[in-house]
Amino acid sequence: MNRTTLKKKAAILAALGIFSFSGSFALYAPPQAEAGLLDLGDIITGGIQIAQARDTMQKYIKALDTTPDGQQYMLEKMQGNAGVYDDPQLMEQLGNIMGNMTNAIGQVDKSVYDLPYVYFLTPSEYFNAACSMGHVMMVNQGTFAFTPSEDELAVVIGHEMGHGQAHHVAKSIVRSTDRALLAQIGSAALGGSELTAIIAGNAYKYSTVHADKGDEKEADALAWEYITHSNYNPGACAAIWQRALEKLGDNAQSGVDLWLNPSDHPNNMARRDRYEKKLQEYSGKHVAVKDVRDAGSSWRYVDG
């Protein structure tokens, strides 16, 4: 390392508070470092190793998220974790929705064609779908039983494709990678197939339980944009969350639950209300939504 580089690094470290002097200047020999403490060289070397390990990690993530080989790997891992449900009729319906939504997304985001989505059904009877890295989509067979409306199903699929287009899972893994894992990568104790498997495992986790409400809100907004560029009914965006309210109740949190076990998703009522507002604005205020408390539901009015 040349003298100029050393001076620049010293200035940076001093600004960060790593150097400390007593008085205006140190005119005496500084005390020797205590045994067991890292010296400056160790700090610099460790920082470089962590940075290099993070770069390595991101290369693996990008390969799994954006290449055909990575997609195939993620598909096999997702199917292995969630299971595969064989129903030709539901697969045909899912394929039609995926095709329609891909065409809709293509009107606003051409990158959807760079790596076409792959998809499968899971045996779970719970209402849910997920999109992982590599544009790998899974939909629980229970989602089709939850709603008979293909428009509402398209909203669910559009939401998950929003996660895919925004690369939310890949970004979540990068954000959540801890220094212990990076240290293993930096010391060459972990790499190749082992590292790929760890990333894929985290991808499955973040596909099914997203770690950021901001990601969920962005996916909701993208679903609206995609639906309004399709032949599906935009009213289905609010309708699917009204259905969730009626069948599952609201999932709003408060008190100790909000602190100890915070939900990663916005609550059902808030999502419905946001979509109702979008619908009213989109219609030029011709469509209005009013609660009918005696009936225990909401009514949509068109021009009164």
mmCIF file with all atom_site columns, C-alpha atoms in Angstrom, residues 52-247:
data_model
loop_
_atom_site.group_PDB
_atom_site.id
_atom_site.type_symbol
_atom_site.label_atom_id
_atom_site.label_alt_id
_atom_site.label_comp_id
_atom_site.label_asym_id
_atom_site.label_entity_id
_atom_site.label_seq_id
_atom_site.pdbx_PDB_ins_code
_atom_site.Cartn_x
_atom_site.Cartn_y
_atom_site.Cartn_z
_atom_site.occupancy
_atom_site.B_iso_or_equiv
_atom_site.pdbx_formal_charge
_atom_site.auth_seq_id
_atom_site.auth_comp_id
_atom_site.auth_asym_id
_atom_site.auth_atom_id
_atom_site.pdbx_PDB_model_num
ATOM 1   C CA . GLN A 1 52  ? -15.397 -9.138  -0.411  1.00 0.00 ? 52  GLN A CA 1
ATOM 2   C CA . ALA A 1 53  ? -17.654 -11.744 1.202   1.00 0.00 ? 53  ALA A CA 1
ATOM 3   C CA . ARG A 1 54  ? -20.684 -9.501  0.665   1.00 0.00 ? 54  ARG A CA 1
ATOM 4   C CA . ASP A 1 55  ? -19.745 -9.154  -3.011  1.00 0.00 ? 55  ASP A CA 1
ATOM 5   C CA . THR A 1 56  ? -19.481 -12.941 -3.284  1.00 0.00 ? 56  THR A CA 1
ATOM 6   C CA . MET A 1 57  ? -22.853 -13.362 -1.603  1.00 0.00 ? 57  MET A CA 1
ATOM 7   C CA . GLN A 1 58  ? -24.495 -10.883 -3.973  1.00 0.00 ? 58  GLN A CA 1
ATOM 8   C CA . LYS A 1 59  ? -23.067 -12.667 -7.029  1.00 0.00 ? 59  LYS A CA 1
ATOM 9   C CA . TYR A 1 60  ? -24.630 -15.945 -5.860  1.00 0.00 ? 60  TYR A CA 1
ATOM 10  C CA . ILE A 1 61  ? -27.946 -14.207 -5.187  1.00 0.00 ? 61  ILE A CA 1
ATOM 11  C CA . LYS A 1 62  ? -27.940 -12.522 -8.602  1.00 0.00 ? 62  LYS A CA 1
ATOM 12  C CA . ALA A 1 63  ? -27.233 -15.851 -10.332 1.00 0.00 ? 63  ALA A CA 1
ATOM 13  C CA . LEU A 1 64  ? -30.162 -17.523 -8.563  1.00 0.00 ? 64  LEU A CA 1
ATOM 14  C CA . ASP A 1 65  ? -32.446 -14.554 -9.194  1.00 0.00 ? 65  ASP A CA 1
ATOM 15  C CA . THR A 1 66  ? -31.764 -13.712 -12.835 1.00 0.00 ? 66  THR A CA 1
ATOM 16  C CA . THR A 1 67  ? -30.440 -16.737 -14.760 1.00 0.00 ? 67  THR A CA 1
ATOM 17  C CA . PRO A 1 68  ? -32.219 -19.801 -16.227 1.00 0.00 ? 68  PRO A CA 1
ATOM 18  C CA . ASP A 1 69  ? -29.943 -22.155 -14.275 1.00 0.00 ? 69  ASP A CA 1
ATOM 19  C CA . GLY A 1 70  ? -30.674 -20.274 -11.062 1.00 0.00 ? 70  GLY A CA 1
ATOM 20  C CA . GLN A 1 71  ? -34.385 -20.388 -11.824 1.00 0.00 ? 71  GLN A CA 1
ATOM 21  C CA . GLN A 1 72  ? -34.294 -24.163 -12.293 1.00 0.00 ? 72  GLN A CA 1
ATOM 22  C CA . TYR A 1 73  ? -32.422 -24.574 -9.014  1.00 0.00 ? 73  TYR A CA 1
ATOM 23  C CA . MET A 1 74  ? -34.944 -22.377 -7.170  1.00 0.00 ? 74  MET A CA 1
ATOM 24  C CA . LEU A 1 75  ? -37.881 -24.220 -8.761  1.00 0.00 ? 75  LEU A CA 1
ATOM 25  C CA . GLU A 1 76  ? -36.604 -27.569 -7.500  1.00 0.00 ? 76  GLU A CA 1
ATOM 26  C CA . LYS A 1 77  ? -35.929 -26.175 -4.031  1.00 0.00 ? 77  LYS A CA 1
ATOM 27  C CA . MET A 1 78  ? -39.348 -24.520 -3.793  1.00 0.00 ? 78  MET A CA 1
ATOM 28  C CA . GLN A 1 79  ? -41.108 -27.680 -4.949  1.00 0.00 ? 79  GLN A CA 1
ATOM 29  C CA . GLY A 1 80  ? -39.098 -29.735 -2.485  1.00 0.00 ? 80  GLY A CA 1
ATOM 30  C CA . ASN A 1 81  ? -40.029 -27.451 0.410   1.00 0.00 ? 81  ASN A CA 1
ATOM 31  C CA . ALA A 1 82  ? -43.695 -26.828 -0.416  1.00 0.00 ? 82  ALA A CA 1
ATOM 32  C CA . GLY A 1 83  ? -44.693 -29.989 -2.294  1.00 0.00 ? 83  GLY A CA 1
ATOM 33  C CA . VAL A 1 84  ? -46.444 -30.210 -5.654  1.00 0.00 ? 84  VAL A CA 1
ATOM 34  C CA . TYR A 1 85  ? -50.193 -30.602 -6.182  1.00 0.00 ? 85  TYR A CA 1
ATOM 35  C CA . ASP A 1 86  ? -51.192 -32.279 -9.435  1.00 0.00 ? 86  ASP A CA 1
ATOM 36  C CA . ASP A 1 87  ? -54.422 -30.828 -10.837 1.00 0.00 ? 87  ASP A CA 1
ATOM 37  C CA . PRO A 1 88  ? -54.425 -30.254 -14.629 1.00 0.00 ? 88  PRO A CA 1
ATOM 38  C CA . GLN A 1 89  ? -57.566 -28.095 -14.530 1.00 0.00 ? 89  GLN A CA 1
ATOM 39  C CA . LEU A 1 90  ? -56.217 -25.716 -11.893 1.00 0.00 ? 90  LEU A CA 1
ATOM 40  C CA . MET A 1 91  ? -52.831 -25.622 -13.637 1.00 0.00 ? 91  MET A CA 1
ATOM 41  C CA . GLU A 1 92  ? -54.536 -24.620 -16.869 1.00 0.00 ? 92  GLU A CA 1
ATOM 42  C CA . GLN A 1 93  ? -56.413 -21.837 -15.078 1.00 0.00 ? 93  GLN A CA 1
ATOM 43  C CA . LEU A 1 94  ? -53.221 -20.684 -13.370 1.00 0.00 ? 94  LEU A CA 1
ATOM 44  C CA . GLY A 1 95  ? -51.391 -20.746 -16.701 1.00 0.00 ? 95  GLY A CA 1
ATOM 45  C CA . ASN A 1 96  ? -54.037 -18.521 -18.292 1.00 0.00 ? 96  ASN A CA 1
ATOM 46  C CA . ILE A 1 97  ? -53.785 -15.989 -15.467 1.00 0.00 ? 97  ILE A CA 1
ATOM 47  C CA . MET A 1 98  ? -49.983 -16.032 -15.569 1.00 0.00 ? 98  MET A CA 1
ATOM 48  C CA . GLY A 1 99  ? -50.045 -15.423 -19.327 1.00 0.00 ? 99  GLY A CA 1
ATOM 49  C CA . ASN A 1 100 ? -52.542 -12.570 -19.056 1.00 0.00 ? 100 ASN A CA 1
ATOM 50  C CA . MET A 1 101 ? -50.664 -10.899 -16.221 1.00 0.00 ? 101 MET A CA 1
ATOM 51  C CA . THR A 1 102 ? -47.324 -11.273 -18.025 1.00 0.00 ? 102 THR A CA 1
ATOM 52  C CA . ASN A 1 103 ? -48.805 -9.436  -21.002 1.00 0.00 ? 103 ASN A CA 1
ATOM 53  C CA . ALA A 1 104 ? -50.160 -6.739  -18.678 1.00 0.00 ? 104 ALA A CA 1
ATOM 54  C CA . ILE A 1 105 ? -46.819 -6.290  -16.923 1.00 0.00 ? 105 ILE A CA 1
ATOM 55  C CA . GLY A 1 106 ? -45.069 -6.164  -20.290 1.00 0.00 ? 106 GLY A CA 1
ATOM 56  C CA . GLN A 1 107 ? -46.922 -2.937  -21.067 1.00 0.00 ? 107 GLN A CA 1
ATOM 57  C CA . VAL A 1 108 ? -45.171 -1.162  -18.181 1.00 0.00 ? 108 VAL A CA 1
ATOM 58  C CA . ASP A 1 109 ? -42.080 -3.309  -17.524 1.00 0.00 ? 109 ASP A CA 1
ATOM 59  C CA . LYS A 1 110 ? -40.417 -5.090  -20.448 1.00 0.00 ? 110 LYS A CA 1
ATOM 60  C CA . SER A 1 111 ? -37.983 -6.887  -18.123 1.00 0.00 ? 111 SER A CA 1
ATOM 61  C CA . VAL A 1 112 ? -40.748 -9.416  -17.405 1.00 0.00 ? 112 VAL A CA 1
ATOM 62  C CA . TYR A 1 113 ? -39.736 -11.116 -20.671 1.00 0.00 ? 113 TYR A CA 1
ATOM 63  C CA . ASP A 1 114 ? -36.065 -11.465 -19.683 1.00 0.00 ? 114 ASP A CA 1
ATOM 64  C CA . LEU A 1 115 ? -36.790 -14.481 -17.498 1.00 0.00 ? 115 LEU A CA 1
ATOM 65  C CA . PRO A 1 116 ? -40.323 -15.872 -18.040 1.00 0.00 ? 116 PRO A CA 1
ATOM 66  C CA . TYR A 1 117 ? -42.058 -16.985 -14.846 1.00 0.00 ? 117 TYR A CA 1
ATOM 67  C CA . VAL A 1 118 ? -42.365 -20.645 -13.922 1.00 0.00 ? 118 VAL A CA 1
ATOM 68  C CA . TYR A 1 119 ? -45.104 -21.794 -11.550 1.00 0.00 ? 119 TYR A CA 1
ATOM 69  C CA . PHE A 1 120 ? -46.629 -24.741 -9.733  1.00 0.00 ? 120 PHE A CA 1
ATOM 70  C CA . LEU A 1 121 ? -49.433 -25.642 -7.331  1.00 0.00 ? 121 LEU A CA 1
ATOM 71  C CA . THR A 1 122 ? -48.863 -26.735 -3.740  1.00 0.00 ? 122 THR A CA 1
ATOM 72  C CA . PRO A 1 123 ? -51.115 -29.121 -1.757  1.00 0.00 ? 123 PRO A CA 1
ATOM 73  C CA . SER A 1 124 ? -51.754 -26.552 1.004   1.00 0.00 ? 124 SER A CA 1
ATOM 74  C CA . GLU A 1 125 ? -55.426 -25.711 1.559   1.00 0.00 ? 125 GLU A CA 1
ATOM 75  C CA . TYR A 1 126 ? -54.504 -22.298 2.992   1.00 0.00 ? 126 TYR A CA 1
ATOM 76  C CA . PHE A 1 127 ? -55.130 -19.110 1.005   1.00 0.00 ? 127 PHE A CA 1
ATOM 77  C CA . ASN A 1 128 ? -51.664 -18.036 -0.106  1.00 0.00 ? 128 ASN A CA 1
ATOM 78  C CA . ALA A 1 129 ? -49.259 -17.647 -3.009  1.00 0.00 ? 129 ALA A CA 1
ATOM 79  C CA . ALA A 1 130 ? -45.582 -16.736 -3.132  1.00 0.00 ? 130 ALA A CA 1
ATOM 80  C CA . CYS A 1 131 ? -42.953 -15.659 -5.631  1.00 0.00 ? 131 CYS A CA 1
ATOM 81  C CA . SER A 1 132 ? -39.327 -16.445 -4.930  1.00 0.00 ? 132 SER A CA 1
ATOM 82  C CA . MET A 1 133 ? -36.081 -15.546 -6.631  1.00 0.00 ? 133 MET A CA 1
ATOM 83  C CA . GLY A 1 134 ? -35.760 -16.546 -10.258 1.00 0.00 ? 134 GLY A CA 1
ATOM 84  C CA . HIS A 1 135 ? -39.406 -15.674 -10.986 1.00 0.00 ? 135 HIS A CA 1
ATOM 85  C CA . VAL A 1 136 ? -40.547 -18.946 -9.411  1.00 0.00 ? 136 VAL A CA 1
ATOM 86  C CA . MET A 1 137 ? -44.227 -18.754 -8.442  1.00 0.00 ? 137 MET A CA 1
ATOM 87  C CA . MET A 1 138 ? -46.125 -21.163 -6.208  1.00 0.00 ? 138 MET A CA 1
ATOM 88  C CA . VAL A 1 139 ? -49.844 -20.995 -5.516  1.00 0.00 ? 139 VAL A CA 1
ATOM 89  C CA . ASN A 1 140 ? -51.603 -23.042 -2.845  1.00 0.00 ? 140 ASN A CA 1
ATOM 90  C CA . GLN A 1 141 ? -54.483 -25.052 -4.260  1.00 0.00 ? 141 GLN A CA 1
ATOM 91  C CA . GLY A 1 142 ? -56.576 -23.654 -1.402  1.00 0.00 ? 142 GLY A CA 1
ATOM 92  C CA . THR A 1 143 ? -56.352 -20.215 -3.001  1.00 0.00 ? 143 THR A CA 1
ATOM 93  C CA . PHE A 1 144 ? -58.684 -21.359 -5.786  1.00 0.00 ? 144 PHE A CA 1
ATOM 94  C CA . ALA A 1 145 ? -61.215 -22.604 -3.236  1.00 0.00 ? 145 ALA A CA 1
ATOM 95  C CA . PHE A 1 146 ? -60.967 -19.296 -1.350  1.00 0.00 ? 146 PHE A CA 1
ATOM 96  C CA . THR A 1 147 ? -62.401 -17.291 -4.238  1.00 0.00 ? 147 THR A CA 1
ATOM 97  C CA . PRO A 1 148 ? -64.317 -18.384 -7.347  1.00 0.00 ? 148 PRO A CA 1
ATOM 98  C CA . SER A 1 149 ? -63.461 -15.099 -9.102  1.00 0.00 ? 149 SER A CA 1
ATOM 99  C CA . GLU A 1 150 ? -60.650 -15.235 -11.658 1.00 0.00 ? 150 GLU A CA 1
ATOM 100 C CA . ASP A 1 151 ? -60.347 -11.443 -11.418 1.00 0.00 ? 151 ASP A CA 1
ATOM 101 C CA . GLU A 1 152 ? -59.552 -11.754 -7.705  1.00 0.00 ? 152 GLU A CA 1
ATOM 102 C CA . LEU A 1 153 ? -57.113 -14.583 -8.379  1.00 0.00 ? 153 LEU A CA 1
ATOM 103 C CA . ALA A 1 154 ? -55.386 -12.322 -10.906 1.00 0.00 ? 154 ALA A CA 1
ATOM 104 C CA . VAL A 1 155 ? -54.910 -9.708  -8.160  1.00 0.00 ? 155 VAL A CA 1
ATOM 105 C CA . VAL A 1 156 ? -53.216 -12.315 -5.955  1.00 0.00 ? 156 VAL A CA 1
ATOM 106 C CA . ILE A 1 157 ? -50.960 -13.396 -8.832  1.00 0.00 ? 157 ILE A CA 1
ATOM 107 C CA . GLY A 1 158 ? -50.257 -9.781  -9.782  1.00 0.00 ? 158 GLY A CA 1
ATOM 108 C CA . HIS A 1 159 ? -49.214 -9.000  -6.214  1.00 0.00 ? 159 HIS A CA 1
ATOM 109 C CA . GLU A 1 160 ? -46.723 -11.874 -6.199  1.00 0.00 ? 160 GLU A CA 1
ATOM 110 C CA . MET A 1 161 ? -45.409 -10.932 -9.632  1.00 0.00 ? 161 MET A CA 1
ATOM 111 C CA . GLY A 1 162 ? -44.870 -7.460  -8.179  1.00 0.00 ? 162 GLY A CA 1
ATOM 112 C CA . HIS A 1 163 ? -42.528 -9.047  -5.632  1.00 0.00 ? 163 HIS A CA 1
ATOM 113 C CA . GLY A 1 164 ? -40.778 -10.792 -8.503  1.00 0.00 ? 164 GLY A CA 1
ATOM 114 C CA . GLN A 1 165 ? -40.407 -7.695  -10.673 1.00 0.00 ? 165 GLN A CA 1
ATOM 115 C CA . ALA A 1 166 ? -39.086 -5.666  -7.719  1.00 0.00 ? 166 ALA A CA 1
ATOM 116 C CA . HIS A 1 167 ? -36.677 -8.474  -6.685  1.00 0.00 ? 167 HIS A CA 1
ATOM 117 C CA . HIS A 1 168 ? -37.924 -8.216  -3.113  1.00 0.00 ? 168 HIS A CA 1
ATOM 118 C CA . VAL A 1 169 ? -36.704 -11.639 -1.978  1.00 0.00 ? 169 VAL A CA 1
ATOM 119 C CA . ALA A 1 170 ? -33.175 -11.070 -3.274  1.00 0.00 ? 170 ALA A CA 1
ATOM 120 C CA . LYS A 1 171 ? -33.051 -7.663  -1.573  1.00 0.00 ? 171 LYS A CA 1
ATOM 121 C CA . SER A 1 172 ? -34.372 -9.129  1.697   1.00 0.00 ? 172 SER A CA 1
ATOM 122 C CA . ILE A 1 173 ? -31.587 -11.713 1.777   1.00 0.00 ? 173 ILE A CA 1
ATOM 123 C CA . VAL A 1 174 ? -28.944 -9.045  1.193   1.00 0.00 ? 174 VAL A CA 1
ATOM 124 C CA . ARG A 1 175 ? -30.430 -6.875  3.983   1.00 0.00 ? 175 ARG A CA 1
ATOM 125 C CA . SER A 1 176 ? -30.636 -9.728  6.460   1.00 0.00 ? 176 SER A CA 1
ATOM 126 C CA . THR A 1 177 ? -27.231 -11.348 5.906   1.00 0.00 ? 177 THR A CA 1
ATOM 127 C CA . ASP A 1 178 ? -25.391 -11.306 9.223   1.00 0.00 ? 178 ASP A CA 1
ATOM 128 C CA . ARG A 1 179 ? -21.667 -10.824 9.790   1.00 0.00 ? 179 ARG A CA 1
ATOM 129 C CA . ALA A 1 180 ? -21.210 -14.406 11.037  1.00 0.00 ? 180 ALA A CA 1
ATOM 130 C CA . LEU A 1 181 ? -22.227 -15.798 7.650   1.00 0.00 ? 181 LEU A CA 1
ATOM 131 C CA . LEU A 1 182 ? -20.103 -13.223 5.842   1.00 0.00 ? 182 LEU A CA 1
ATOM 132 C CA . ALA A 1 183 ? -17.136 -14.191 8.023   1.00 0.00 ? 183 ALA A CA 1
ATOM 133 C CA . GLN A 1 184 ? -17.546 -17.817 7.001   1.00 0.00 ? 184 GLN A CA 1
ATOM 134 C CA . ILE A 1 185 ? -17.631 -16.835 3.336   1.00 0.00 ? 185 ILE A CA 1
ATOM 135 C CA . GLY A 1 186 ? -14.649 -14.509 3.738   1.00 0.00 ? 186 GLY A CA 1
ATOM 136 C CA . SER A 1 187 ? -12.556 -17.208 5.391   1.00 0.00 ? 187 SER A CA 1
ATOM 137 C CA . ALA A 1 188 ? -13.435 -19.681 2.598   1.00 0.00 ? 188 ALA A CA 1
ATOM 138 C CA . ALA A 1 189 ? -15.146 -21.918 5.160   1.00 0.00 ? 189 ALA A CA 1
ATOM 139 C CA . LEU A 1 190 ? -18.347 -21.724 3.152   1.00 0.00 ? 190 LEU A CA 1
ATOM 140 C CA . GLY A 1 191 ? -18.893 -21.563 -0.567  1.00 0.00 ? 191 GLY A CA 1
ATOM 141 C CA . GLY A 1 192 ? -20.085 -23.355 -3.681  1.00 0.00 ? 192 GLY A CA 1
ATOM 142 C CA . SER A 1 193 ? -23.032 -25.684 -3.231  1.00 0.00 ? 193 SER A CA 1
ATOM 143 C CA . GLU A 1 194 ? -23.259 -25.049 0.531   1.00 0.00 ? 194 GLU A CA 1
ATOM 144 C CA . LEU A 1 195 ? -23.627 -21.304 0.079   1.00 0.00 ? 195 LEU A CA 1
ATOM 145 C CA . THR A 1 196 ? -26.115 -21.776 -2.758  1.00 0.00 ? 196 THR A CA 1
ATOM 146 C CA . ALA A 1 197 ? -28.235 -24.053 -0.558  1.00 0.00 ? 197 ALA A CA 1
ATOM 147 C CA . ILE A 1 198 ? -28.220 -21.532 2.313   1.00 0.00 ? 198 ILE A CA 1
ATOM 148 C CA . ILE A 1 199 ? -29.296 -18.704 0.015   1.00 0.00 ? 199 ILE A CA 1
ATOM 149 C CA . ALA A 1 200 ? -32.047 -20.859 -1.512  1.00 0.00 ? 200 ALA A CA 1
ATOM 150 C CA . GLY A 1 201 ? -33.299 -21.769 1.975   1.00 0.00 ? 201 GLY A CA 1
ATOM 151 C CA . ASN A 1 202 ? -33.457 -18.110 2.947   1.00 0.00 ? 202 ASN A CA 1
ATOM 152 C CA . ALA A 1 203 ? -35.192 -17.345 -0.351  1.00 0.00 ? 203 ALA A CA 1
ATOM 153 C CA . TYR A 1 204 ? -37.958 -19.823 0.480   1.00 0.00 ? 204 TYR A CA 1
ATOM 154 C CA . LYS A 1 205 ? -38.387 -18.248 3.914   1.00 0.00 ? 205 LYS A CA 1
ATOM 155 C CA . TYR A 1 206 ? -38.567 -14.693 2.580   1.00 0.00 ? 206 TYR A CA 1
ATOM 156 C CA . SER A 1 207 ? -40.886 -15.752 -0.249  1.00 0.00 ? 207 SER A CA 1
ATOM 157 C CA . THR A 1 208 ? -43.524 -16.980 2.180   1.00 0.00 ? 208 THR A CA 1
ATOM 158 C CA . VAL A 1 209 ? -42.938 -14.503 5.023   1.00 0.00 ? 209 VAL A CA 1
ATOM 159 C CA . HIS A 1 210 ? -41.703 -11.155 3.756   1.00 0.00 ? 210 HIS A CA 1
ATOM 160 C CA . ALA A 1 211 ? -39.690 -9.137  6.213   1.00 0.00 ? 211 ALA A CA 1
ATOM 161 C CA . ASP A 1 212 ? -40.746 -5.655  5.214   1.00 0.00 ? 212 ASP A CA 1
ATOM 162 C CA . LYS A 1 213 ? -44.209 -4.044  5.124   1.00 0.00 ? 213 LYS A CA 1
ATOM 163 C CA . GLY A 1 214 ? -42.805 -1.586  2.612   1.00 0.00 ? 214 GLY A CA 1
ATOM 164 C CA . ASP A 1 215 ? -42.252 -4.457  0.180   1.00 0.00 ? 215 ASP A CA 1
ATOM 165 C CA . GLU A 1 216 ? -45.858 -5.560  0.677   1.00 0.00 ? 216 GLU A CA 1
ATOM 166 C CA . LYS A 1 217 ? -47.222 -2.079  -0.014  1.00 0.00 ? 217 LYS A CA 1
ATOM 167 C CA . GLU A 1 218 ? -45.074 -1.793  -3.131  1.00 0.00 ? 218 GLU A CA 1
ATOM 168 C CA . ALA A 1 219 ? -46.323 -5.177  -4.380  1.00 0.00 ? 219 ALA A CA 1
ATOM 169 C CA . ASP A 1 220 ? -49.916 -4.060  -3.741  1.00 0.00 ? 220 ASP A CA 1
ATOM 170 C CA . ALA A 1 221 ? -49.314 -0.895  -5.770  1.00 0.00 ? 221 ALA A CA 1
ATOM 171 C CA . LEU A 1 222 ? -47.717 -2.865  -8.594  1.00 0.00 ? 222 LEU A CA 1
ATOM 172 C CA . ALA A 1 223 ? -50.636 -5.313  -8.623  1.00 0.00 ? 223 ALA A CA 1
ATOM 173 C CA . TRP A 1 224 ? -52.996 -2.365  -9.160  1.00 0.00 ? 224 TRP A CA 1
ATOM 174 C CA . GLU A 1 225 ? -50.866 -1.040  -12.016 1.00 0.00 ? 225 GLU A CA 1
ATOM 175 C CA . TYR A 1 226 ? -50.727 -4.466  -13.670 1.00 0.00 ? 226 TYR A CA 1
ATOM 176 C CA . ILE A 1 227 ? -54.468 -5.131  -13.280 1.00 0.00 ? 227 ILE A CA 1
ATOM 177 C CA . THR A 1 228 ? -55.336 -1.772  -14.833 1.00 0.00 ? 228 THR A CA 1
ATOM 178 C CA . HIS A 1 229 ? -53.272 -2.785  -17.880 1.00 0.00 ? 229 HIS A CA 1
ATOM 179 C CA . SER A 1 230 ? -55.157 -6.082  -18.204 1.00 0.00 ? 230 SER A CA 1
ATOM 180 C CA . ASN A 1 231 ? -58.711 -7.121  -19.059 1.00 0.00 ? 231 ASN A CA 1
ATOM 181 C CA . TYR A 1 232 ? -59.395 -8.005  -15.425 1.00 0.00 ? 232 TYR A CA 1
ATOM 182 C CA . ASN A 1 233 ? -61.761 -5.910  -13.298 1.00 0.00 ? 233 ASN A CA 1
ATOM 183 C CA . PRO A 1 234 ? -59.850 -3.337  -11.176 1.00 0.00 ? 234 PRO A CA 1
ATOM 184 C CA . GLY A 1 235 ? -62.605 -3.622  -8.567  1.00 0.00 ? 235 GLY A CA 1
ATOM 185 C CA . ALA A 1 236 ? -61.257 -7.079  -7.781  1.00 0.00 ? 236 ALA A CA 1
ATOM 186 C CA . CYS A 1 237 ? -58.295 -5.468  -5.993  1.00 0.00 ? 237 CYS A CA 1
ATOM 187 C CA . ALA A 1 238 ? -60.587 -4.235  -3.222  1.00 0.00 ? 238 ALA A CA 1
ATOM 188 C CA . ALA A 1 239 ? -62.919 -7.225  -3.496  1.00 0.00 ? 239 ALA A CA 1
ATOM 189 C CA . ILE A 1 240 ? -60.256 -9.841  -2.650  1.00 0.00 ? 240 ILE A CA 1
ATOM 190 C CA . TRP A 1 241 ? -59.464 -8.039  0.616   1.00 0.00 ? 241 TRP A CA 1
ATOM 191 C CA . GLN A 1 242 ? -63.152 -7.606  1.405   1.00 0.00 ? 242 GLN A CA 1
ATOM 192 C CA . ARG A 1 243 ? -63.402 -11.373 0.962   1.00 0.00 ? 243 ARG A CA 1
ATOM 193 C CA . ALA A 1 244 ? -60.399 -11.827 3.261   1.00 0.00 ? 244 ALA A CA 1
ATOM 194 C CA . LEU A 1 245 ? -62.094 -9.653  5.883   1.00 0.00 ? 245 LEU A CA 1
ATOM 195 C CA . GLU A 1 246 ? -65.302 -11.688 5.689   1.00 0.00 ? 246 GLU A CA 1
ATOM 196 C CA . LYS A 1 247 ? -63.595 -15.091 5.779   1.00 0.00 ? 247 LYS A CA 1
#
